[in-house]
Coordinates of C-alpha atoms and ligand atoms in Angstrom, one line a residue:
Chain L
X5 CA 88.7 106.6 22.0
X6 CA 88.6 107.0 25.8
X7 CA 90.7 110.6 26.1
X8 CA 90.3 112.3 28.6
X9 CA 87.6 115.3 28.0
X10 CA 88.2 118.7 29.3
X11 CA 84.8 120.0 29.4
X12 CA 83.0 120.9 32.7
X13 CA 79.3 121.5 32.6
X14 CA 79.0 123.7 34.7
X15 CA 80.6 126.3 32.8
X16 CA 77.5 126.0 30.3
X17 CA 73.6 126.9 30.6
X18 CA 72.2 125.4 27.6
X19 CA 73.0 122.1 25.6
X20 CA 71.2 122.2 21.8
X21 CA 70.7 118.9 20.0
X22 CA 70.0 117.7 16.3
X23 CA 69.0 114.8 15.3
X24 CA 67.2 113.0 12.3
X25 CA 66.7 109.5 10.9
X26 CA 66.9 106.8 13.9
X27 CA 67.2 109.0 16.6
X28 CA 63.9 107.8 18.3
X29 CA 66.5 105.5 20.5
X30 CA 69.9 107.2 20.1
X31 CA 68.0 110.3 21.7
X32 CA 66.0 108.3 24.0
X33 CA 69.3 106.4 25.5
X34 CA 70.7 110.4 25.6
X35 CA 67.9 111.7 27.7
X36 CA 66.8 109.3 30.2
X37 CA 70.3 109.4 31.2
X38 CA 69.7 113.0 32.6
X39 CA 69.8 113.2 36.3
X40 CA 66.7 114.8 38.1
X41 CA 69.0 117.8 39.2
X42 CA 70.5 118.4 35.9
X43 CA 71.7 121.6 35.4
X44 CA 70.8 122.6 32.1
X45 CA 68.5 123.3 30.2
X46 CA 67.8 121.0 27.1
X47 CA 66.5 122.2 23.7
X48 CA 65.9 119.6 20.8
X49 CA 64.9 119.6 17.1
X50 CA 64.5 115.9 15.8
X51 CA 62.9 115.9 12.2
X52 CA 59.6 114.2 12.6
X53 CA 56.6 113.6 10.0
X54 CA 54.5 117.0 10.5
X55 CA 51.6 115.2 11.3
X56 CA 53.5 113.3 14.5
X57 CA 51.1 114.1 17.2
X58 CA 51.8 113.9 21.2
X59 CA 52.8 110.5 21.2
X60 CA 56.8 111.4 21.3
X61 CA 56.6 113.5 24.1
X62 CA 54.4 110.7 26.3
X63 CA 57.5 108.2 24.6
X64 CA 60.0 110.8 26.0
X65 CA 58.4 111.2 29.1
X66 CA 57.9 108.4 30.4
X67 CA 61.4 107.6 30.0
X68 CA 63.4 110.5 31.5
X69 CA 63.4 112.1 34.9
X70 CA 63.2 115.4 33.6
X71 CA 60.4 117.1 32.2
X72 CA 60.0 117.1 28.4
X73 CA 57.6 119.3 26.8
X74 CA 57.3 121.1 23.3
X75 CA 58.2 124.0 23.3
X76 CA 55.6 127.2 23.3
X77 CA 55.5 130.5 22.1
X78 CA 56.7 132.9 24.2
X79 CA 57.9 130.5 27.1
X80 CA 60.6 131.1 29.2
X81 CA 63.5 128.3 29.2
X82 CA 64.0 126.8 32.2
X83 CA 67.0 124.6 33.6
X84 CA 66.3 121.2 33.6
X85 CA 63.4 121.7 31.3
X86 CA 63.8 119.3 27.8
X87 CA 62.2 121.2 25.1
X88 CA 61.4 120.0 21.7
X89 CA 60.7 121.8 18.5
X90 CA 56.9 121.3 17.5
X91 CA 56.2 119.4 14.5
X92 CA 56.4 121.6 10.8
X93 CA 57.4 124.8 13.1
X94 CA 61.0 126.3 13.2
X95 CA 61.8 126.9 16.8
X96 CA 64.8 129.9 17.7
X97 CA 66.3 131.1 20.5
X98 CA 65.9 135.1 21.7
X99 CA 68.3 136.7 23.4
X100 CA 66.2 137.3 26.6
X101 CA 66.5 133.4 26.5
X102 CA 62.7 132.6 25.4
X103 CA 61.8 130.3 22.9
X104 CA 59.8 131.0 19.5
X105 CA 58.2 129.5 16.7
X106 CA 57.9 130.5 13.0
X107 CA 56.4 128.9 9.7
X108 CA 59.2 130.0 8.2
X109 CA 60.1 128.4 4.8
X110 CA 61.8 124.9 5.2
X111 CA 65.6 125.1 5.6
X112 CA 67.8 122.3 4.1
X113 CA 63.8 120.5 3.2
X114 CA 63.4 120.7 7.1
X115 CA 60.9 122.2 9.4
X116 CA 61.7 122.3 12.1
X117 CA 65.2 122.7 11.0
X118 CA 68.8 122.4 13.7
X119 CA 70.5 125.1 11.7
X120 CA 67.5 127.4 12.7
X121 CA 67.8 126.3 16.3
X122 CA 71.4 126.2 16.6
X123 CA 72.5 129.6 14.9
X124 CA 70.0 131.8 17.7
X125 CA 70.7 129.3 20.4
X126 CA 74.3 130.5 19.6
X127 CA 73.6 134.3 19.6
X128 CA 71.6 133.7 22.7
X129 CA 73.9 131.5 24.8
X130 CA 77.6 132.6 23.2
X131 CA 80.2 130.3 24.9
X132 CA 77.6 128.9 27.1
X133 CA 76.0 126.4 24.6
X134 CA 77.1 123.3 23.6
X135 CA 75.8 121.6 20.6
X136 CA 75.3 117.9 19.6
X137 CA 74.5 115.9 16.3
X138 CA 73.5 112.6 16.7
X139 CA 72.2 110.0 13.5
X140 CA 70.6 111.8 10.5
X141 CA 70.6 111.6 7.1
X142 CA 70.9 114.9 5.8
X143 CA 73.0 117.7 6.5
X144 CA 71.1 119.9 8.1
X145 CA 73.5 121.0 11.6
X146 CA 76.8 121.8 9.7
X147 CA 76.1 125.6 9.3
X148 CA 74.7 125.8 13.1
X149 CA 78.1 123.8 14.7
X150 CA 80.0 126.2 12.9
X151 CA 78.0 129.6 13.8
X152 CA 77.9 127.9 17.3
X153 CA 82.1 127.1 17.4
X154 CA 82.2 130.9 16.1
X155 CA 80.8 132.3 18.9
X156 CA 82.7 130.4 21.5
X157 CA 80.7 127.6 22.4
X158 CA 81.1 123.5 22.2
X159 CA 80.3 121.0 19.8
X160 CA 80.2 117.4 19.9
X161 CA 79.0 115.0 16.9
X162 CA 77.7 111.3 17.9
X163 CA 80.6 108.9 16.4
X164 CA 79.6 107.9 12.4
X165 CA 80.5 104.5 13.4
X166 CA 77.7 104.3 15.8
X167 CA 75.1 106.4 14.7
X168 CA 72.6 104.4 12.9
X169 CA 72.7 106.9 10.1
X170 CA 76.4 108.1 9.4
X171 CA 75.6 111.0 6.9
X172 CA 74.8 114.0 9.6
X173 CA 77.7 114.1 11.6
X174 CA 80.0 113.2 9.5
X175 CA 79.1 115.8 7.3
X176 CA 79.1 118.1 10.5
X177 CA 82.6 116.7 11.6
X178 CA 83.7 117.8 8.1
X179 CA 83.0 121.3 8.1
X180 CA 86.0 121.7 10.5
X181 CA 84.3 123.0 13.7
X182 CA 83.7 119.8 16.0
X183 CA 85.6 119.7 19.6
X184 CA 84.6 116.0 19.9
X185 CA 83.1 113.3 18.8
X186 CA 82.1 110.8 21.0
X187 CA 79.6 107.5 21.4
X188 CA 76.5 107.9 22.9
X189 CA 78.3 106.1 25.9
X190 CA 80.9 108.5 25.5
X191 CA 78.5 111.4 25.9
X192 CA 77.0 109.8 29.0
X193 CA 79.9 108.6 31.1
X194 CA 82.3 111.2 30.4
X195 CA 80.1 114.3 30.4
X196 CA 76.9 113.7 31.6
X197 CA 78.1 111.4 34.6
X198 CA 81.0 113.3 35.4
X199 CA 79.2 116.6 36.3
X200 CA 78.9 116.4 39.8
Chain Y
X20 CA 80.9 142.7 20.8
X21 CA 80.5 141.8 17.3
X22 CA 76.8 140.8 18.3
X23 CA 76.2 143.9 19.7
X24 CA 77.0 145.7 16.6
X25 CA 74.7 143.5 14.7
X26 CA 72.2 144.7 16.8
X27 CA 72.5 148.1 16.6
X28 CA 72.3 147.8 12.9
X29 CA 69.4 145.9 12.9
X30 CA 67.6 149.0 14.7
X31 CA 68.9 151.4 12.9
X32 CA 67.6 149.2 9.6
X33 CA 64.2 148.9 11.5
X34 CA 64.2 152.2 12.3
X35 CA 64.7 153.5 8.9
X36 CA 62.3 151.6 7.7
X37 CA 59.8 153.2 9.8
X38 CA 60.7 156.5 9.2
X39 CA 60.9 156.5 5.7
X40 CA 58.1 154.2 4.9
X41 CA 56.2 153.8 7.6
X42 CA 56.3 150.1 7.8
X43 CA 56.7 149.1 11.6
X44 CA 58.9 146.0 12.4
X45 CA 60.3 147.2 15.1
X46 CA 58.2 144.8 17.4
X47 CA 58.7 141.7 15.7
X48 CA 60.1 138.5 17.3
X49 CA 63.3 139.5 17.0
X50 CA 65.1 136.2 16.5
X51 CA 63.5 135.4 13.2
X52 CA 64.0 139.1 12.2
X53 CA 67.3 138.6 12.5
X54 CA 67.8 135.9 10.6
X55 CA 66.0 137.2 7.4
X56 CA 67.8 140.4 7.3
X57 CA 71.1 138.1 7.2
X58 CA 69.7 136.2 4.7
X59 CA 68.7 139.2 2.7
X60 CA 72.5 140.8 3.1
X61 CA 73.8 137.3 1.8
X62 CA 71.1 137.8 -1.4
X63 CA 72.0 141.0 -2.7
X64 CA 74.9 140.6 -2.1
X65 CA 76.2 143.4 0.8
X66 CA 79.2 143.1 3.5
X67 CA 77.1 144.8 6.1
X68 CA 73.4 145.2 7.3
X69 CA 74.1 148.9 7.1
X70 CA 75.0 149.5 3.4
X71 CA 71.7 147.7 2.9
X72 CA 70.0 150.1 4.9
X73 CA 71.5 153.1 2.9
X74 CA 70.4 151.6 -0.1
X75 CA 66.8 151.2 1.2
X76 CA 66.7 154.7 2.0
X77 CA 67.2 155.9 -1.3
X78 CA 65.5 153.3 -4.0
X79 CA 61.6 152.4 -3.0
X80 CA 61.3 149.9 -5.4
X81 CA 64.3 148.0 -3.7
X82 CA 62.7 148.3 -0.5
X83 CA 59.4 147.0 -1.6
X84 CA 61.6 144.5 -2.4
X85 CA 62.9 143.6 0.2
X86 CA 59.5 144.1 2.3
X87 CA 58.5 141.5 0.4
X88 CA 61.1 139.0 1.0
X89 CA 60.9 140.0 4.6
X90 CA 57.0 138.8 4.9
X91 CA 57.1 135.1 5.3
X92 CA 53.4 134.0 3.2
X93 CA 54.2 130.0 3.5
X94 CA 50.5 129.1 3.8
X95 CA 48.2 126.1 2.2
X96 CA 44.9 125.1 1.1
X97 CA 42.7 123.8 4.3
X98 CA 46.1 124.3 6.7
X99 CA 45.1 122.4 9.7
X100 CA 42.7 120.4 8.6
X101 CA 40.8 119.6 12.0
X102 CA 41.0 124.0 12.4
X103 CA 38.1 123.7 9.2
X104 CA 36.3 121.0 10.7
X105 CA 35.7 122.9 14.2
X106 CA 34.6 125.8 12.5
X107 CA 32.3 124.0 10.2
X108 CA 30.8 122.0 13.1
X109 CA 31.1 124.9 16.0
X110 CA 30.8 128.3 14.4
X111 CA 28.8 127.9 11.3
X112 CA 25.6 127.0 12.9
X113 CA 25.9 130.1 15.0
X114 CA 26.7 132.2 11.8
X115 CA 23.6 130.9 10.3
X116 CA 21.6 132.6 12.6
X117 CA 22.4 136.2 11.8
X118 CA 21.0 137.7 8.2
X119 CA 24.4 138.9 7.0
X120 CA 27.7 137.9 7.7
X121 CA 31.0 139.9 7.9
X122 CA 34.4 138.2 8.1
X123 CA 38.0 139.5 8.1
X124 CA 40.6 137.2 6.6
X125 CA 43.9 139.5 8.1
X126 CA 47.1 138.3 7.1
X127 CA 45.8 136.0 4.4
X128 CA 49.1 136.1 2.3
X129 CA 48.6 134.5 -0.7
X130 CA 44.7 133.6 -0.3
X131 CA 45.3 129.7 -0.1
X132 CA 42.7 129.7 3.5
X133 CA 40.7 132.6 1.9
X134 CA 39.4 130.2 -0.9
X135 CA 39.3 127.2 1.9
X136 CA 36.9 129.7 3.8
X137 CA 34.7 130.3 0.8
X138 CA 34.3 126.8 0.0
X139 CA 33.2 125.7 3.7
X140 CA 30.8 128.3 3.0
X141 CA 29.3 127.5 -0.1
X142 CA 29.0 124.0 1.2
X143 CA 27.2 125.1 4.2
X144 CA 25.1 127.7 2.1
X145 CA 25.7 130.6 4.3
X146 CA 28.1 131.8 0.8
X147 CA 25.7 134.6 -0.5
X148 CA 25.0 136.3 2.7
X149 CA 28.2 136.8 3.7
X150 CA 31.2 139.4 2.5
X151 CA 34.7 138.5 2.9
X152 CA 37.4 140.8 3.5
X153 CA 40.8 139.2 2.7
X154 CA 44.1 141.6 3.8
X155 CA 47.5 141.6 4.2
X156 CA 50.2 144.0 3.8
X157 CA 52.5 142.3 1.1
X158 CA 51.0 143.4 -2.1
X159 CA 52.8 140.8 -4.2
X160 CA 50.6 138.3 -2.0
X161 CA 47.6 140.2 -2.4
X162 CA 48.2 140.3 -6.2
X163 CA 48.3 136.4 -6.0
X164 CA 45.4 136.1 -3.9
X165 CA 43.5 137.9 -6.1
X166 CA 44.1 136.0 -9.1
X167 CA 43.5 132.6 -7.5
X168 CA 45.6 130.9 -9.7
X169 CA 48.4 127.9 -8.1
X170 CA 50.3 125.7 -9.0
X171 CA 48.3 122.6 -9.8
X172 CA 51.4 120.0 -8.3
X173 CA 49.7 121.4 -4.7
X174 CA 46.0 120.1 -5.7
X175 CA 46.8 116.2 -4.6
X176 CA 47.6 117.9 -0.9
X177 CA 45.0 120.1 -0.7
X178 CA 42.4 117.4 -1.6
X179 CA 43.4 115.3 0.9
X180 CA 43.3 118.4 3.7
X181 CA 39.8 119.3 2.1
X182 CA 38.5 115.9 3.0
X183 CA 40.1 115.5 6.3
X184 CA 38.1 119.2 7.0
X185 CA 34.4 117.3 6.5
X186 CA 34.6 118.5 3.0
X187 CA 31.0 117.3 1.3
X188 CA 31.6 118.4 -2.3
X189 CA 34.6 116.6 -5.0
X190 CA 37.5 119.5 -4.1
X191 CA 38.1 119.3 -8.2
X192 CA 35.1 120.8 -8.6
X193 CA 36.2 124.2 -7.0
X194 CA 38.8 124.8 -9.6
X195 CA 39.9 123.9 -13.4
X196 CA 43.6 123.0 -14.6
X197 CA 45.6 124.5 -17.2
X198 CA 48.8 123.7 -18.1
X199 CA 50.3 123.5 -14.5
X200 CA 48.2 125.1 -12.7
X201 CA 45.0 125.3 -10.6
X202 CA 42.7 127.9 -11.4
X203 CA 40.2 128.7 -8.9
X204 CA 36.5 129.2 -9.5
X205 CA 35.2 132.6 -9.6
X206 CA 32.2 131.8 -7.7
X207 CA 34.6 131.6 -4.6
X208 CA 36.1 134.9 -4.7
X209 CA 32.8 136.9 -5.9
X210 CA 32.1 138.3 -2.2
X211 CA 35.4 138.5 -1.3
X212 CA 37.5 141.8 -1.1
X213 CA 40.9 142.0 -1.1
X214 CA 42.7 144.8 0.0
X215 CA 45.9 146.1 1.5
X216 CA 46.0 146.7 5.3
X217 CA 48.6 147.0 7.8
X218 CA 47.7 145.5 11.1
X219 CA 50.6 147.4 12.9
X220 CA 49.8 150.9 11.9
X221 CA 46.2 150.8 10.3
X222 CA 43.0 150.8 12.1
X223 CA 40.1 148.6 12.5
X224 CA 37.6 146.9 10.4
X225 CA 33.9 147.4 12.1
X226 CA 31.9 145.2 12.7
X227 CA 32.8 141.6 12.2
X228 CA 31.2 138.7 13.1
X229 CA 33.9 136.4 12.4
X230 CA 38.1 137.2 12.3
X231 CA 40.7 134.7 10.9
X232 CA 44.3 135.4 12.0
X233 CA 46.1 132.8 11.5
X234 CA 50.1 132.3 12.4
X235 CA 50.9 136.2 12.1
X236 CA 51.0 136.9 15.5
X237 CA 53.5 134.4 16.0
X238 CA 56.2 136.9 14.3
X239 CA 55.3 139.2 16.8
X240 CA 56.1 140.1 20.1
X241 CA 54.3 140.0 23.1
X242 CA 53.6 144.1 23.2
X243 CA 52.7 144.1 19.5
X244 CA 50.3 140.8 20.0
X245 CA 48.8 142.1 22.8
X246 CA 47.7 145.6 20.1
X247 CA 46.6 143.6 17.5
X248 CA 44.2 141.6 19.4
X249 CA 43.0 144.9 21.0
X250 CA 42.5 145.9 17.1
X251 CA 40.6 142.7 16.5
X252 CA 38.5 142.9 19.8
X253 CA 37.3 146.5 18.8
X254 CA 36.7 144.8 15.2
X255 CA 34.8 142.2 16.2
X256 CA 30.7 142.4 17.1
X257 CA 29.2 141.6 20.3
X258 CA 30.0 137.5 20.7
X259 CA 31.6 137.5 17.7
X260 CA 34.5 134.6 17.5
X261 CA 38.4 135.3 16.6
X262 CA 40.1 132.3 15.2
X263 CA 44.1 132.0 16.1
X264 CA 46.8 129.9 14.2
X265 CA 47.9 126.5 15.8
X266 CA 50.5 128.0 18.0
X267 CA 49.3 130.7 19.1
X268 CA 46.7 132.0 22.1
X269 CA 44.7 135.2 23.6
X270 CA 46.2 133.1 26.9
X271 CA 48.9 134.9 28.5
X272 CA 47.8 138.0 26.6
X273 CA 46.5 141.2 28.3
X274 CA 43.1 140.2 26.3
X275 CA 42.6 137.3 27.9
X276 CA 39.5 138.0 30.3
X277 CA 37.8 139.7 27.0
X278 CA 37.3 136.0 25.1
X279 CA 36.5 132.8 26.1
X280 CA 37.5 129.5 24.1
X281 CA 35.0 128.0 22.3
X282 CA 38.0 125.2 21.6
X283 CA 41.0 125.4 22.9
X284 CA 42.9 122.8 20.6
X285 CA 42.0 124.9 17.1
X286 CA 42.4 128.0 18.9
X287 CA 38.8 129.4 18.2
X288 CA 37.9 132.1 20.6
X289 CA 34.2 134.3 21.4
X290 CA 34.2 138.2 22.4
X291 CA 32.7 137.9 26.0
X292 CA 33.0 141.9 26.5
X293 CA 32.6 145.0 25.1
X294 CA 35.7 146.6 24.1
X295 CA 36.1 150.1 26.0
X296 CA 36.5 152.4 23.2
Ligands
SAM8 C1 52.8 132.8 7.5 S1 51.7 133.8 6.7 C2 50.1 133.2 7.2 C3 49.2 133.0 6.1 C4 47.8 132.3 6.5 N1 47.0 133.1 7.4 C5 48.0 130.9 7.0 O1 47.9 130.8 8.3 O2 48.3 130.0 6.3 C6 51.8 135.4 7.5 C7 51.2 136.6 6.7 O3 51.2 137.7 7.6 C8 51.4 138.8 6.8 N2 51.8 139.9 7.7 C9 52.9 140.0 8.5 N3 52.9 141.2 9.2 C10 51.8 141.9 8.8 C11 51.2 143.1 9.1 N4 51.9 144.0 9.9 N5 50.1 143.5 8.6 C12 49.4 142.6 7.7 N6 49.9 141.4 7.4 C13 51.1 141.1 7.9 C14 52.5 138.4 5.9 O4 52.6 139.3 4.8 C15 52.1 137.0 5.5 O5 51.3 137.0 4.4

């Protein structure tokens, strides 16, 4: 599957990822990859138990060499920031490139949910986002890669074959919108690497 | 482009909102405002945010409707569990002190925290010297609220956050079942008044030693925040305390110097100064 992959980085601003079900370690591998003088900024919803306290983000943190927070009302997104959704809230996008939270009712039995994320992140960033789906269980994603292929931007799924749990990007490779769909390494080497 | 056009139909929905009904959402976060008017287009059904907006116009019962839909009331019984236990342990011994007690539920959708709040009460026998007013501007919500009545499936939750709040009581005891549902003892609501209030465009509620506002601000944007804090800071007596949902803060906010926190974690916050009125 080694293509070669037309995508430069530096045309983006923002990269949006989904994940679910074993991502503690797919997303873990994904992040501490990120070089110090990344680029981008980085802005994550992984469906955790709503009662998950701190403990990710010290997991996260300790791990990666840029800074991961959760994110906060209000708070301006910064490059090379990693943000992630706070546990039971939706997080979106605004146009003035802020983040927010809601209580929203759950989408697709998810709060926070990626379709919530990934539809404002693409009003917001337009052909500047790319968005990822890594392992999951459920189909929560599919309408967000395809609002975000809509308005121009880039979507990669983690290969089914890999991902611990197949179901959520396959079922996002199925709706028709995905530009690639790569292996963790894949992701790494190819894209993350290969920026400079 | 397209987007653009979006946006200048979701202001002129806002707008005619306003103007015809007086309800003000033009300062809401607007990212999650957007996304409910597209879901409500999708409902009923319409090709465009604007033949919505005609239709509003012209058919108040559709729009009170749709105002409805629009208000997100997700709440629960004892929501933040370790929120309950602060204010038992921090606030309520202050409370105690004074020979009547004023609180102002705002935004309390459905009632769920109202009855929370009464019970802590009871418990800590402060009930019977204290009024409650409970408000919110969805009156479908208010309607609930006011009946107490839920859906019994919830109970096993509840009971479970009633106990991790330092509850000192059995939670069944606050409540009978019927058929599927949990009806909630009178005793609880008899000092509470429920009532419709706008927190955008009414005005303030003297007086209080206590206000609960918990994730509403959040669907608002910093300018609007920033008012309704001044609303609750002119509210609010001399030292009294202003309680914030998990997520949000008087931080940040142009109110900041006028509180201090009394715990920063369950957002609980104490007037320091006098509002200029
Ligand atoms: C997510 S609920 C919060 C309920 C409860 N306080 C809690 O934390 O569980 C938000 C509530 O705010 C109310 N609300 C929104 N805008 C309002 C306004 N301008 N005036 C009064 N209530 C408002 C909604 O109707 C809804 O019931």
């Amino acid at each position: 599957m080694m293509h070669q992959i037309k995508l430069n980085l530096k045309e983006f601003k923002c990269i949006v990822i989904g994940v679910s079900a074993g991502g503690m370690e797919a997303l873990s591998k994904l992040l501490a990859s990120l070089p110090a003088d990344f680029p981008l900024s980085v802005i994550i919803v992984q469906h955790l138990h709503k009662t998950s306290t701190g403990y990710y983000l010290e997991y996260y943190n300790e791990k990666c060499s840029l800074f991961v927070k959760e994110a906060e009302q209000n708070e301006t997104i910064k490059a090379g920031n990693i943000y992630f959704a706070p546990p039971d809230y939706h997080l979106l996008v605004e146009d003035n490139e802020t983040l927010i939270l809601s209580s929203d009712e759950k989408v697709n039995y998810s709060r926070p949910s990626i379709d919530i994320l990934f539809e404002s992140a693409a009003d917001a960033y337009r052909e500047k986002l790319i968005g990822i789906i890594l392992t999951g269980a459920n189909n929560d994603g599919d309408e967000g890669m395809r609002i975000i292929k809509q308005k121009g931007g880039f979507t990669i799924a983690q290969n089914p074959l890999e991902a611990e749990f197949p179901v959520m990007p396959q079922s996002a490779i199925d709706t028709g919108t995905i530009d690639l769909i790569l292996t963790l390494n894949e992701i790494i080497n190819e894209l993350i690497k290969r920026y400079k | 482009m397209k987007t653009d056009i979006e946006n200048i139909e979701i202001d002129l929905f806002l707008e005619a909102v306003f103007k015809c009904y007086g309800y003000d959402f033009r300062h809401y976060a607007r990212a999650s405002l957007k996304r409910r008017i597209k879901k409500l287009i999708k409902k009923n059904g319409y090709k465009r945010i604007n033949d919505m907006t005609s239709d509003i116009l012209h058919d108040r019962s559709f729009f009170l409707k749709v105002v409805y839909d629009f208000s997100i009331t997700v709440t629960e019984m004892f929501r933040d569990p370790s929120f309950y236990r602060n204010l038992r342990e921090k606030i309520i011994p202050y409370l105690k002190t004074y020979p009547f007690i004023k609180i102002w539920h705002a935004g309390c959708a459905t009632g769920e925290e109202v009855y929370s709040l009464a019970i802590l009460l009871k418990e800590e026998g402060i009930y019977n010297k204290t009024t409650i007013f409970a408000t919110d501007f969805n009156g479908d919500a208010l309607e609930t609220a006011r009946q107490g009545i839920y859906s019994l499936k919830d109970m096993q939750t509840y009971t479970t956050n009633y106990q991790k709040a330092g509850g000192k009581a059995s939670f069944a005891d606050y409540y009978h079942a019927k058929y599927k549902s949990a009806i909630m003892s009178n005793a609880l609501s008899q000092n509470v008044t429920f009532a419709n209030h706008n927190l955008v465009t009414d005005s303030i509620f003297g007086e209080m030693h206590l206000i609960l506002c918990r994730n509403v601000l959040i669907y608002f944007n910093r300018e609007l925040q920033n008012r309704v804090l001044s609303l609750f800071n002119e509210s609010l007596v001399k030292k009294g305390f202003l309680a914030l949902g998990s997520k949000e803060s008087i931080q940040f906010s142009s109110l900041e110097n006028d509180f201090k926190p009394i715990d920063k974690k369950n957002k609980i916050f104490q007037k320091i100064k006098q509002a200029n009125i």
